[in-house]
XYZ file of N, CA and C in Angstrom:
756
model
N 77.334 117.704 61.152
C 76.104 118.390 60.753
C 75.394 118.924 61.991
N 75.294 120.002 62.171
C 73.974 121.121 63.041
C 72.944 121.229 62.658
N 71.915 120.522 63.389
C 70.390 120.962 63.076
C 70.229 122.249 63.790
N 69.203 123.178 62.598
C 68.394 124.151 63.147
C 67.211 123.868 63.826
N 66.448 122.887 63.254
C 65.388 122.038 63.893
C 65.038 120.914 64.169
N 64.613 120.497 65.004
C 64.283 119.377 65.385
C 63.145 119.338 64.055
N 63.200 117.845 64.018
C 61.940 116.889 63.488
C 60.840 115.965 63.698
N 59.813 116.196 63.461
C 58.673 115.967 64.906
C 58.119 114.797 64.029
N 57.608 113.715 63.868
C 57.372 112.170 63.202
C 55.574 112.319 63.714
N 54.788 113.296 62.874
C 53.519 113.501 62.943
C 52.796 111.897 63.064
N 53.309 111.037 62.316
C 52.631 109.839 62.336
C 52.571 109.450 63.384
N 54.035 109.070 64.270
C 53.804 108.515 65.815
C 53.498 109.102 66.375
N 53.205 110.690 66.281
C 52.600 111.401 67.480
C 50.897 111.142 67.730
N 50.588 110.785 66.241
C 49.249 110.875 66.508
C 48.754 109.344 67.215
N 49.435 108.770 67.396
C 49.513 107.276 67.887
C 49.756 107.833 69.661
N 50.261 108.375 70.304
C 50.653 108.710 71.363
C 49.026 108.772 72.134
N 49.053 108.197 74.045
C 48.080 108.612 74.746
C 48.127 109.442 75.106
N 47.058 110.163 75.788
C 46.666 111.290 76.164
C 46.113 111.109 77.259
N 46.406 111.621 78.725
C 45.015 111.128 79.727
C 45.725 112.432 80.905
N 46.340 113.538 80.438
C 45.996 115.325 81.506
C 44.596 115.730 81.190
N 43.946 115.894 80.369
C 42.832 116.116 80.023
C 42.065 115.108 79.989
N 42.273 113.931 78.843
C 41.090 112.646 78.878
C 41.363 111.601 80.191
N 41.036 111.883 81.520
C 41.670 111.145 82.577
C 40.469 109.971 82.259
N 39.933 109.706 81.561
C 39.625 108.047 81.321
C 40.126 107.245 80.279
N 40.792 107.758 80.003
C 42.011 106.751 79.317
C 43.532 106.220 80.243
N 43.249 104.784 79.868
C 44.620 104.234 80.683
C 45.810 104.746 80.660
N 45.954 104.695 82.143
C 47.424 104.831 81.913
C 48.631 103.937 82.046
N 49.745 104.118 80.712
C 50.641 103.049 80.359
C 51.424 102.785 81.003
N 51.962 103.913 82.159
C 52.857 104.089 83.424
C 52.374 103.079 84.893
N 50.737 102.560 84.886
C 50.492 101.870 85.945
C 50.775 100.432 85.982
N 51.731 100.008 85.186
C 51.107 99.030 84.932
C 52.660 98.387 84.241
N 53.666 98.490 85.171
C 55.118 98.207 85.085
C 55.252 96.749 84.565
N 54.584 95.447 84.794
C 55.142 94.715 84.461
C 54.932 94.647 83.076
N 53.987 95.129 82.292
C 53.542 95.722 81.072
C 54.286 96.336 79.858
N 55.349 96.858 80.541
C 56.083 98.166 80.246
C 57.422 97.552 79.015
N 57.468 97.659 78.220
C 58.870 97.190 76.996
C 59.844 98.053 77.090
N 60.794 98.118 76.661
C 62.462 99.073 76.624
C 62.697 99.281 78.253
N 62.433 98.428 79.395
C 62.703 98.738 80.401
C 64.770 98.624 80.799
N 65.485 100.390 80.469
C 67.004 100.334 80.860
C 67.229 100.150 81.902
N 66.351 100.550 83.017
C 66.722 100.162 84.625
C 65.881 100.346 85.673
N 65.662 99.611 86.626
C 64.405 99.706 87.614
C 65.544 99.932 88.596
N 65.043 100.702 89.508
C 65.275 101.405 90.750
C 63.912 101.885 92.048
N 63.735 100.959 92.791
C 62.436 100.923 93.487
C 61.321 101.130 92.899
N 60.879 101.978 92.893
C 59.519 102.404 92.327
C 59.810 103.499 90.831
N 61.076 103.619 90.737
C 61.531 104.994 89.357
C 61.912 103.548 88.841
N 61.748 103.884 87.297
C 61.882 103.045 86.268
C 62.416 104.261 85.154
N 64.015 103.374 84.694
C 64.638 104.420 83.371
C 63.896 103.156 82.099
N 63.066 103.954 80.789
C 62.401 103.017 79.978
C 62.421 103.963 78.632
N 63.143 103.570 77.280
C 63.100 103.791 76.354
C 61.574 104.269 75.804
N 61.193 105.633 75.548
C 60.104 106.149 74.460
C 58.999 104.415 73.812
N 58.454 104.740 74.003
C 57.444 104.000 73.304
C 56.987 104.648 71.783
N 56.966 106.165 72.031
C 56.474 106.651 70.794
C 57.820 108.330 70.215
N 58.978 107.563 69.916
C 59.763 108.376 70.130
C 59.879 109.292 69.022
N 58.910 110.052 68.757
C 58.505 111.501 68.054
C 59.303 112.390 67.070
N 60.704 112.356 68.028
C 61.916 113.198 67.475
C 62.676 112.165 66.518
N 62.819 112.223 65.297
C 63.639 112.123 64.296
C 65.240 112.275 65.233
N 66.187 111.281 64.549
C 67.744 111.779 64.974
C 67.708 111.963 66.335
N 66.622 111.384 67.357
C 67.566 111.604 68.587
C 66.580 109.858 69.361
N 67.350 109.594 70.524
C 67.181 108.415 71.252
C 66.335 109.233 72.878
N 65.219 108.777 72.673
C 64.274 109.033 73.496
C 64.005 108.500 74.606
N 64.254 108.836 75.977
C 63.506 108.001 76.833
C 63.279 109.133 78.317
N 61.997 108.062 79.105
C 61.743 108.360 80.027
C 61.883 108.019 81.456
N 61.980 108.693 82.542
C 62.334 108.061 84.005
C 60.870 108.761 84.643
N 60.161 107.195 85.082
C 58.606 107.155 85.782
C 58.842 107.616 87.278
N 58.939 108.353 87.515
C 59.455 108.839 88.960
C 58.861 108.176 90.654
N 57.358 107.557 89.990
C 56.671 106.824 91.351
C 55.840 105.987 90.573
N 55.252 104.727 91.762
C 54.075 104.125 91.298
C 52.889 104.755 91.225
N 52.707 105.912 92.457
C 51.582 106.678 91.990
C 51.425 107.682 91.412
N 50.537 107.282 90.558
C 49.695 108.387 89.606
C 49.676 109.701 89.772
N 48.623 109.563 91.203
C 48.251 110.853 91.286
C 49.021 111.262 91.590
N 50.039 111.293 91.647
C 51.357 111.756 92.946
C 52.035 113.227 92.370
N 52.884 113.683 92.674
C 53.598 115.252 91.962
C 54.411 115.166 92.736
N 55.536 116.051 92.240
C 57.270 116.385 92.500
C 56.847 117.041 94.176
N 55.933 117.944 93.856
C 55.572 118.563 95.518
C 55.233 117.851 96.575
N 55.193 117.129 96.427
C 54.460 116.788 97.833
C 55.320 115.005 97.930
N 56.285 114.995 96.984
C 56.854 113.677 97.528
C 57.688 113.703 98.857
N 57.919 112.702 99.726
C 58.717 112.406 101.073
C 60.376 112.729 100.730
N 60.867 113.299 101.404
C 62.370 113.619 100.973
C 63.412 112.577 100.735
N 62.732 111.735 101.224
C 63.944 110.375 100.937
C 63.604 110.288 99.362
N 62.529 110.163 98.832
C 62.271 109.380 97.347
C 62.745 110.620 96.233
N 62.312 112.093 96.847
C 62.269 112.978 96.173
C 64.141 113.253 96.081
N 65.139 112.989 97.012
C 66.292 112.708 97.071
C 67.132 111.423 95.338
N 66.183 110.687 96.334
C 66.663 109.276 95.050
C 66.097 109.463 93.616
N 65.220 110.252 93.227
C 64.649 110.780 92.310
C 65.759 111.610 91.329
N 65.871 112.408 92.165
C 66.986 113.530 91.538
C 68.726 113.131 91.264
N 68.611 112.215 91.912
C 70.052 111.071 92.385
C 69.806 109.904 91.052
N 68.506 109.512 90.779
C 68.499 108.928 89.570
C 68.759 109.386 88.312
N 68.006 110.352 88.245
C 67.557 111.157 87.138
C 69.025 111.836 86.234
N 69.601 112.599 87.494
C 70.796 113.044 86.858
C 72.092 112.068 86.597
N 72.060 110.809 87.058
C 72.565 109.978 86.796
C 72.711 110.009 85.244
N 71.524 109.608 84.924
C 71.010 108.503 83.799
C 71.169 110.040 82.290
N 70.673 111.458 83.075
C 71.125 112.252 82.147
C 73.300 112.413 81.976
N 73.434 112.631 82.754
C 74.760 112.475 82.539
C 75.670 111.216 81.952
N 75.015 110.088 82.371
C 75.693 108.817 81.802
C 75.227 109.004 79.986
N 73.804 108.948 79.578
C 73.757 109.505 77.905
C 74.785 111.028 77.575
N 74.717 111.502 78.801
C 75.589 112.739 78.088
C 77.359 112.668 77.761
N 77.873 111.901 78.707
C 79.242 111.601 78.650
C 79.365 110.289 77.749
N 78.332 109.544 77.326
C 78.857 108.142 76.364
C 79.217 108.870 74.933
N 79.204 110.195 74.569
C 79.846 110.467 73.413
C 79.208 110.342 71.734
N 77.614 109.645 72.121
C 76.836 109.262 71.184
C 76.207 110.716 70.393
N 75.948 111.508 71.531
C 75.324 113.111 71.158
C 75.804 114.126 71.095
N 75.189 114.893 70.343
C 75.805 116.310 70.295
C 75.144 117.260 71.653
N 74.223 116.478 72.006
C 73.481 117.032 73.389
C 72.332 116.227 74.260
N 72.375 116.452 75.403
C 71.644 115.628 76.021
C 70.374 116.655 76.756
N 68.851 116.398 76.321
C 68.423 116.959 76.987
C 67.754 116.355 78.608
N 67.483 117.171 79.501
C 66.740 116.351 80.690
C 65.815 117.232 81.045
N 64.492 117.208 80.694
C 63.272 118.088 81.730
C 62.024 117.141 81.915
N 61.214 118.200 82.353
C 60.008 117.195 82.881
C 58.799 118.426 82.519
N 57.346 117.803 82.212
C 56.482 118.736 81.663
C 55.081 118.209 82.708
N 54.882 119.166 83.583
C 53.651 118.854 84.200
C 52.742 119.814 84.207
N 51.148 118.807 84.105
C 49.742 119.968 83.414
C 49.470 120.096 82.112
N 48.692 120.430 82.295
C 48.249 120.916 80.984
C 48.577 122.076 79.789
N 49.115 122.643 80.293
C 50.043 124.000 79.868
C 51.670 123.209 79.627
N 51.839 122.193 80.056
C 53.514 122.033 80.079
C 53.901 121.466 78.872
N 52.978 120.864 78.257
C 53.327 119.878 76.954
C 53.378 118.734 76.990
N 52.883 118.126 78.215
C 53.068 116.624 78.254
C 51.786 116.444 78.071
N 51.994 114.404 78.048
C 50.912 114.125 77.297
C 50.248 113.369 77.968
N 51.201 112.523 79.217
C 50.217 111.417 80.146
C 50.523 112.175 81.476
N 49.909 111.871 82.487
C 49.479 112.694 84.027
C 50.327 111.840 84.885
N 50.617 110.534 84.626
C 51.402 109.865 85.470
C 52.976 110.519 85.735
N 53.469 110.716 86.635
C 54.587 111.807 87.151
C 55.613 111.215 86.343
N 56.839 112.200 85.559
C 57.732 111.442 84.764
C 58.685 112.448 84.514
N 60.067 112.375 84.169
C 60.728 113.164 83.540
C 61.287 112.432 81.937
N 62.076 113.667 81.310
C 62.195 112.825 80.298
C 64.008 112.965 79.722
N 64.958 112.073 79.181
C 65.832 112.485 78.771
C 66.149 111.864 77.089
N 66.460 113.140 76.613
C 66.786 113.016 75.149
C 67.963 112.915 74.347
N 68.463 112.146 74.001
C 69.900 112.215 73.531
C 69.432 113.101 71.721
N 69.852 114.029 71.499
C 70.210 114.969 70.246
C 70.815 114.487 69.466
N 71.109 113.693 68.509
C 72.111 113.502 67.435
C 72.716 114.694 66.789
N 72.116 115.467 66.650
C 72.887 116.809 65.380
C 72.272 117.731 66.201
N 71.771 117.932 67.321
C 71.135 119.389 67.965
C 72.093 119.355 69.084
N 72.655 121.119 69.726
C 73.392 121.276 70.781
C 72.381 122.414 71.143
N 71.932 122.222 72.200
C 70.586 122.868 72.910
C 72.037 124.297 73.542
N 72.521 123.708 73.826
C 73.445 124.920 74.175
C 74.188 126.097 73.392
N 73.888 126.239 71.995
C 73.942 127.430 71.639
C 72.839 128.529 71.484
N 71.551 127.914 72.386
C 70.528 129.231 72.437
C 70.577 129.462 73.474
N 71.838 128.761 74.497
C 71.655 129.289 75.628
C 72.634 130.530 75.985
N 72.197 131.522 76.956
C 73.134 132.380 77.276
C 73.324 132.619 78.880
N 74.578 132.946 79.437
C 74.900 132.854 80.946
C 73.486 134.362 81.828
N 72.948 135.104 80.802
C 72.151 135.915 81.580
C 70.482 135.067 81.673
N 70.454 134.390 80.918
C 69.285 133.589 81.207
C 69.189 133.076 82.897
N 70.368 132.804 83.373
C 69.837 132.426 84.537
C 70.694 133.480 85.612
N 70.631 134.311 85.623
C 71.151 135.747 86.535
C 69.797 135.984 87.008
N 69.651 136.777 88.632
C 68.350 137.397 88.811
C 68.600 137.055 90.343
N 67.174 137.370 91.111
C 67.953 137.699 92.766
C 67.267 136.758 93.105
N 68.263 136.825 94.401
C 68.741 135.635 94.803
C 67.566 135.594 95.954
N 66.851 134.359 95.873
C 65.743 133.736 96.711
C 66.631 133.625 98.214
N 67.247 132.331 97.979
C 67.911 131.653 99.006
C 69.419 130.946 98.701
N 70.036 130.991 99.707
C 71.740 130.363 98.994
C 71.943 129.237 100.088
N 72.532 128.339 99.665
C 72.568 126.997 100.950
C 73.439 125.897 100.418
N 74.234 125.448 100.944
C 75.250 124.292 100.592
C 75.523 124.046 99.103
N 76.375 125.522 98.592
C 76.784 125.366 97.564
C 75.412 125.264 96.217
N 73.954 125.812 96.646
C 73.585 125.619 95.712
C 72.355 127.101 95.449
N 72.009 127.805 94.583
C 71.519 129.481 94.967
C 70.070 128.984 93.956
N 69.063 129.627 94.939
C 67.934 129.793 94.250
C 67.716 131.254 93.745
N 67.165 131.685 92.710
C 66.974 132.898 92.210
C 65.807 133.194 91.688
N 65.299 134.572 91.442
C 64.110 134.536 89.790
C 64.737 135.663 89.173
N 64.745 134.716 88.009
C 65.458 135.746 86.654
C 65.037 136.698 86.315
N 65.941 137.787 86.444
C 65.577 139.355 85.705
C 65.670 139.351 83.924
N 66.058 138.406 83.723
C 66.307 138.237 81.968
C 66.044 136.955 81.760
N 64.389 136.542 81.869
C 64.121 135.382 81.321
C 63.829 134.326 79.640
N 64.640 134.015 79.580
C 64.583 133.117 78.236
C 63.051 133.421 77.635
N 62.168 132.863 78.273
C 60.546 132.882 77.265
C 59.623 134.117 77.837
N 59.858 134.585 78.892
C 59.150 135.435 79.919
C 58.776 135.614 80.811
N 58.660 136.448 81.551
C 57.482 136.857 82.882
C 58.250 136.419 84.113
N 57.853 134.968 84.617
C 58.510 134.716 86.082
C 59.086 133.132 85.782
N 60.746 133.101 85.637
C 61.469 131.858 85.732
C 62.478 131.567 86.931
N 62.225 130.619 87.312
C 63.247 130.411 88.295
C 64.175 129.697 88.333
N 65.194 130.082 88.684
C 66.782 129.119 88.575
C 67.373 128.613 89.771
N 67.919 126.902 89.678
C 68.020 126.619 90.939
C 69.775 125.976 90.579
N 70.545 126.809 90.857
C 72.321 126.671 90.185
C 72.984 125.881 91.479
N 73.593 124.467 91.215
C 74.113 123.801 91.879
C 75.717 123.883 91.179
N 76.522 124.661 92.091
C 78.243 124.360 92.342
C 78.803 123.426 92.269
N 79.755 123.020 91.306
C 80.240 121.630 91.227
C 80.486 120.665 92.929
N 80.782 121.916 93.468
C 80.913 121.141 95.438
C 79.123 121.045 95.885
N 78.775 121.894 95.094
C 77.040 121.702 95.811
C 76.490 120.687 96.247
N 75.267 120.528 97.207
C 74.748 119.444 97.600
C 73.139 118.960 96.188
N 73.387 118.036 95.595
C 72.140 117.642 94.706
C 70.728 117.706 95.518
N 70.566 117.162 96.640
C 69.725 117.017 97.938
C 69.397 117.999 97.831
N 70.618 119.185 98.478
C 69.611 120.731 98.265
C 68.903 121.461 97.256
N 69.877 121.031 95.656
C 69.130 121.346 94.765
C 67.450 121.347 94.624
N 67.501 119.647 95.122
C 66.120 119.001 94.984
C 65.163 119.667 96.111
N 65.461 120.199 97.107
C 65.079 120.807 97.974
C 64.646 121.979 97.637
N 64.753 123.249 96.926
C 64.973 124.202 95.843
C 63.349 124.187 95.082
N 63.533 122.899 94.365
C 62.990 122.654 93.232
C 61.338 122.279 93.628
N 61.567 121.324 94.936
C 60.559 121.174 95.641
C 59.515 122.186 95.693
N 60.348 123.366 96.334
C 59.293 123.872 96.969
C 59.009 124.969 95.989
N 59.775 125.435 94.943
C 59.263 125.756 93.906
C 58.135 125.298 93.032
N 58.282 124.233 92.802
C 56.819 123.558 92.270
C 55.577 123.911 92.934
N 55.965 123.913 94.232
C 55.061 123.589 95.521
C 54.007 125.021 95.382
N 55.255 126.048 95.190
C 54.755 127.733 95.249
C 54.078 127.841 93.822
N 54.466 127.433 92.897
C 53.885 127.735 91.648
C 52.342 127.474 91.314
N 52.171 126.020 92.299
C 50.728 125.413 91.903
C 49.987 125.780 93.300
N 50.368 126.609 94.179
C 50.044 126.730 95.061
C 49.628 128.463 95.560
N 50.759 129.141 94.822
C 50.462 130.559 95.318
C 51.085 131.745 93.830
N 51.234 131.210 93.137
C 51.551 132.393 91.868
C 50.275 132.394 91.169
N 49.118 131.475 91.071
C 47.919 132.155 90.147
C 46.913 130.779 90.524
N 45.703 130.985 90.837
C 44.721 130.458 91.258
C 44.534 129.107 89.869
N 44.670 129.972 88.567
C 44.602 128.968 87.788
C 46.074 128.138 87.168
N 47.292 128.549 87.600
C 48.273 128.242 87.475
C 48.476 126.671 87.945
N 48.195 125.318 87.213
C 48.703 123.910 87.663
C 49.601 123.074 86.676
N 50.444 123.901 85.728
C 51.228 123.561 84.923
C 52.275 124.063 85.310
N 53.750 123.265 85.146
C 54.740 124.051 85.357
C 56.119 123.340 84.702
N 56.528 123.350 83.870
C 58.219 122.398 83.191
C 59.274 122.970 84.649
N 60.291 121.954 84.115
C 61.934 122.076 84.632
C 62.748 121.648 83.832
N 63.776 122.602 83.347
C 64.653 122.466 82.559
C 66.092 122.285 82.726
N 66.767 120.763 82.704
C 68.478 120.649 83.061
C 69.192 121.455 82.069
N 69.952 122.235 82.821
C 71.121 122.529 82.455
C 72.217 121.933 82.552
N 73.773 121.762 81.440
C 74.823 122.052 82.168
C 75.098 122.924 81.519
N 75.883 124.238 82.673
C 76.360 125.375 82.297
C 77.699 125.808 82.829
N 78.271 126.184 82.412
C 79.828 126.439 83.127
C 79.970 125.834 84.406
N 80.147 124.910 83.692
C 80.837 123.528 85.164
C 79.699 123.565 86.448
N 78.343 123.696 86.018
C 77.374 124.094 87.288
C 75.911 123.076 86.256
N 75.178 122.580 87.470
C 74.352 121.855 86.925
C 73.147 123.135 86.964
N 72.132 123.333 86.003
C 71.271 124.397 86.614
C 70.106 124.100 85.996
N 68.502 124.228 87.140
C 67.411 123.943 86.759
C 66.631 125.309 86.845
N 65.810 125.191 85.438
C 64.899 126.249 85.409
C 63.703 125.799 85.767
N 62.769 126.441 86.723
C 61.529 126.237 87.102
C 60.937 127.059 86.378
N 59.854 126.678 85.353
C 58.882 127.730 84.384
C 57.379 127.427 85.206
N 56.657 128.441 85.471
C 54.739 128.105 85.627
C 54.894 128.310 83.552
N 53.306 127.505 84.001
C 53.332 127.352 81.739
C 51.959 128.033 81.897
N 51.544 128.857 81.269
C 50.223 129.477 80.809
C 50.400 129.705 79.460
N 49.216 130.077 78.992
C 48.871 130.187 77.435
C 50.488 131.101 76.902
N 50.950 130.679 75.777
C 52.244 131.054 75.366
C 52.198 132.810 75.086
N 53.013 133.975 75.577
C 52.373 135.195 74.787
C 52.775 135.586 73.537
N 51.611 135.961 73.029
C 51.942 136.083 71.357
C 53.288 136.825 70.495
N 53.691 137.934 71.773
C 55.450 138.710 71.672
C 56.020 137.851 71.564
N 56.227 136.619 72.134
C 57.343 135.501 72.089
C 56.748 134.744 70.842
N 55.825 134.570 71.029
C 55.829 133.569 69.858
C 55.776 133.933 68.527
N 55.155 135.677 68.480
C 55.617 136.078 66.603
C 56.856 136.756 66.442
N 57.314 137.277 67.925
C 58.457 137.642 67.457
C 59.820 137.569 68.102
N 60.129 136.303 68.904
C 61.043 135.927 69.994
C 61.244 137.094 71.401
N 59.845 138.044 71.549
C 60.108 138.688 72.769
C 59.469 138.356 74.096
N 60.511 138.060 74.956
C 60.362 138.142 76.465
C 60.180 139.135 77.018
N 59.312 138.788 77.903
C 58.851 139.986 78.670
C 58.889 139.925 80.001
N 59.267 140.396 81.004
C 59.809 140.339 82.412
C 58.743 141.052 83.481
N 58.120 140.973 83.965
C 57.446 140.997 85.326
C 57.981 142.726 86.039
N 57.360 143.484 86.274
C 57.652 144.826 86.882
C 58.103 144.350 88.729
N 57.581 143.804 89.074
C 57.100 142.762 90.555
C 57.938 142.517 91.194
N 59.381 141.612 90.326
C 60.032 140.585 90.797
C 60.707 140.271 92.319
N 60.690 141.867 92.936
C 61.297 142.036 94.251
C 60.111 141.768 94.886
N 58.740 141.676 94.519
C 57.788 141.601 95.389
C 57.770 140.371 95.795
N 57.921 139.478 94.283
C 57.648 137.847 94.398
C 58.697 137.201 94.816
N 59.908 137.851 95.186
C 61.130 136.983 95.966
C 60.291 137.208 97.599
N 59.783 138.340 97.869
C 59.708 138.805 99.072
C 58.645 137.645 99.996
N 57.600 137.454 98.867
C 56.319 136.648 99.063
C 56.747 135.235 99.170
N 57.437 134.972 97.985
C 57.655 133.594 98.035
C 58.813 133.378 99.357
N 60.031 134.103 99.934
C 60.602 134.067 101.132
C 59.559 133.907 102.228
N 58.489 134.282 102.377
C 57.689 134.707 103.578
C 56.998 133.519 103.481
N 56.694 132.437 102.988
C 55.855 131.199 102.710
C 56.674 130.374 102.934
N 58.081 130.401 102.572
C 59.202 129.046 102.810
C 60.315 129.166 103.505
N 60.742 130.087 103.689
C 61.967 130.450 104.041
C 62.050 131.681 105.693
């Protein structure tokens, strides 16, 4: 059986915390020895089964990426931000190869624009029972010019983006270095909340696997535009040679 849609369990959602916006409400992430469904501790990253697992037909869980809170993907030390990405894709690939799913998802939602729901830094991986995220995908979604290329792994921004405007793709070669990936991704975040829009502090990342290549999409999230959302159209940026040029001149 193929689902067309996912199924969203309104009851437990409304049970779910909230604290990107209500930052005086606790947070459930500080407070590890606390924590139930704990699959594996790894220094300060913890892999921990959903507490409020939303999706119908699929096995939910999350990887807490630090003890601190306030902390973000940008500005972590390269050793942790290394073991991070060294965890993460672990734990997505080990649910993806045990044979349980029809698909495994792995992203992460930060801000207020991204869809997440607590502020404490986290990614998330989803095992699909009847959903294969990979037939809405297509190989031009992540085509577009090329930022920077480095040990087997190419940064880009897409000329044919999936939802719209400005996405970025960070395609690691089965020989590629993961390190560099994460390196990539870094400073992408870094540029997004930093130099693409004054009010821009939301931004997802989306795992791929795609023809034998692991590949992450970097999205900034602003209000959704109404072309995409009444009628599945993307819309692409006139710019894009400007914003490879800008964003080269800041990092590279």
């Amino acid at each position: 059986m193929s689902q067309t849609h996912l199924h969203f369990d309104m009851h437990i959602g409304r049970q779910k915390p909230e604290n990107i916006r209500n930052r005086e409400a606790a947070c459930p992430f500080c407070f590890p020895d606390e924590l139930d469904g704990i699959l594996e501790q790894r220094g300060e990253m913890i892999w921990l089964k959903n507490k409020y697992p939303v999706l119908q037909d699929a096995t939910q869980t999350l990887v807490i990426e630090t003890s601190q809170c306030d902390s973000e993907l940008s500005v972590y030390e390269k050793d942790h931000l290394y073991a991070l990405f060294a965890f993460g894709v672990e734990k997505w690939l080990e649910m993806t190869e045990s044979g349980s799913y029809r698909s495994v998802l792995f992203f992460k939602n930060h801000g207020p624009y991204s869809g997440g729901s607590i502020r404490h830094p986290h990614m998330q991986i989803v095992g699909l029972k009847h959903y294969d995220y990979l037939k809405d995908v297509e190989g031009e979604h992540f085509e577009g010019i090329v930022i920077d290329r480095d040990a087997g792994v190419t940064c880009n921004l897409s000329t044919k983006p999936r939802a719209g405007f400005f996405e970025y793709n960070v395609i690691l070669s089965e020989s590629g270095s993961l390190n560099r990936m994460a390196d990539y991704i870094q400073i992408l975040t870094h540029w997004i909340l930093h130099h693409v829009n004054r009010i821009c502090q939301s931004y997802n990342l989306f795992f791929y696997q795609w023809d034998g290549q692991i590949i992450v999409k970097v999205v900034p999230r602003f209000v959704a535009s109404p072309l995409y959302v009444g009628y599945g159209i993307p819309q692409v940026g006139n710019n894009l040679e400007e914003v490879v040029q800008e964003l080269r001149r800041h990092y590279f």
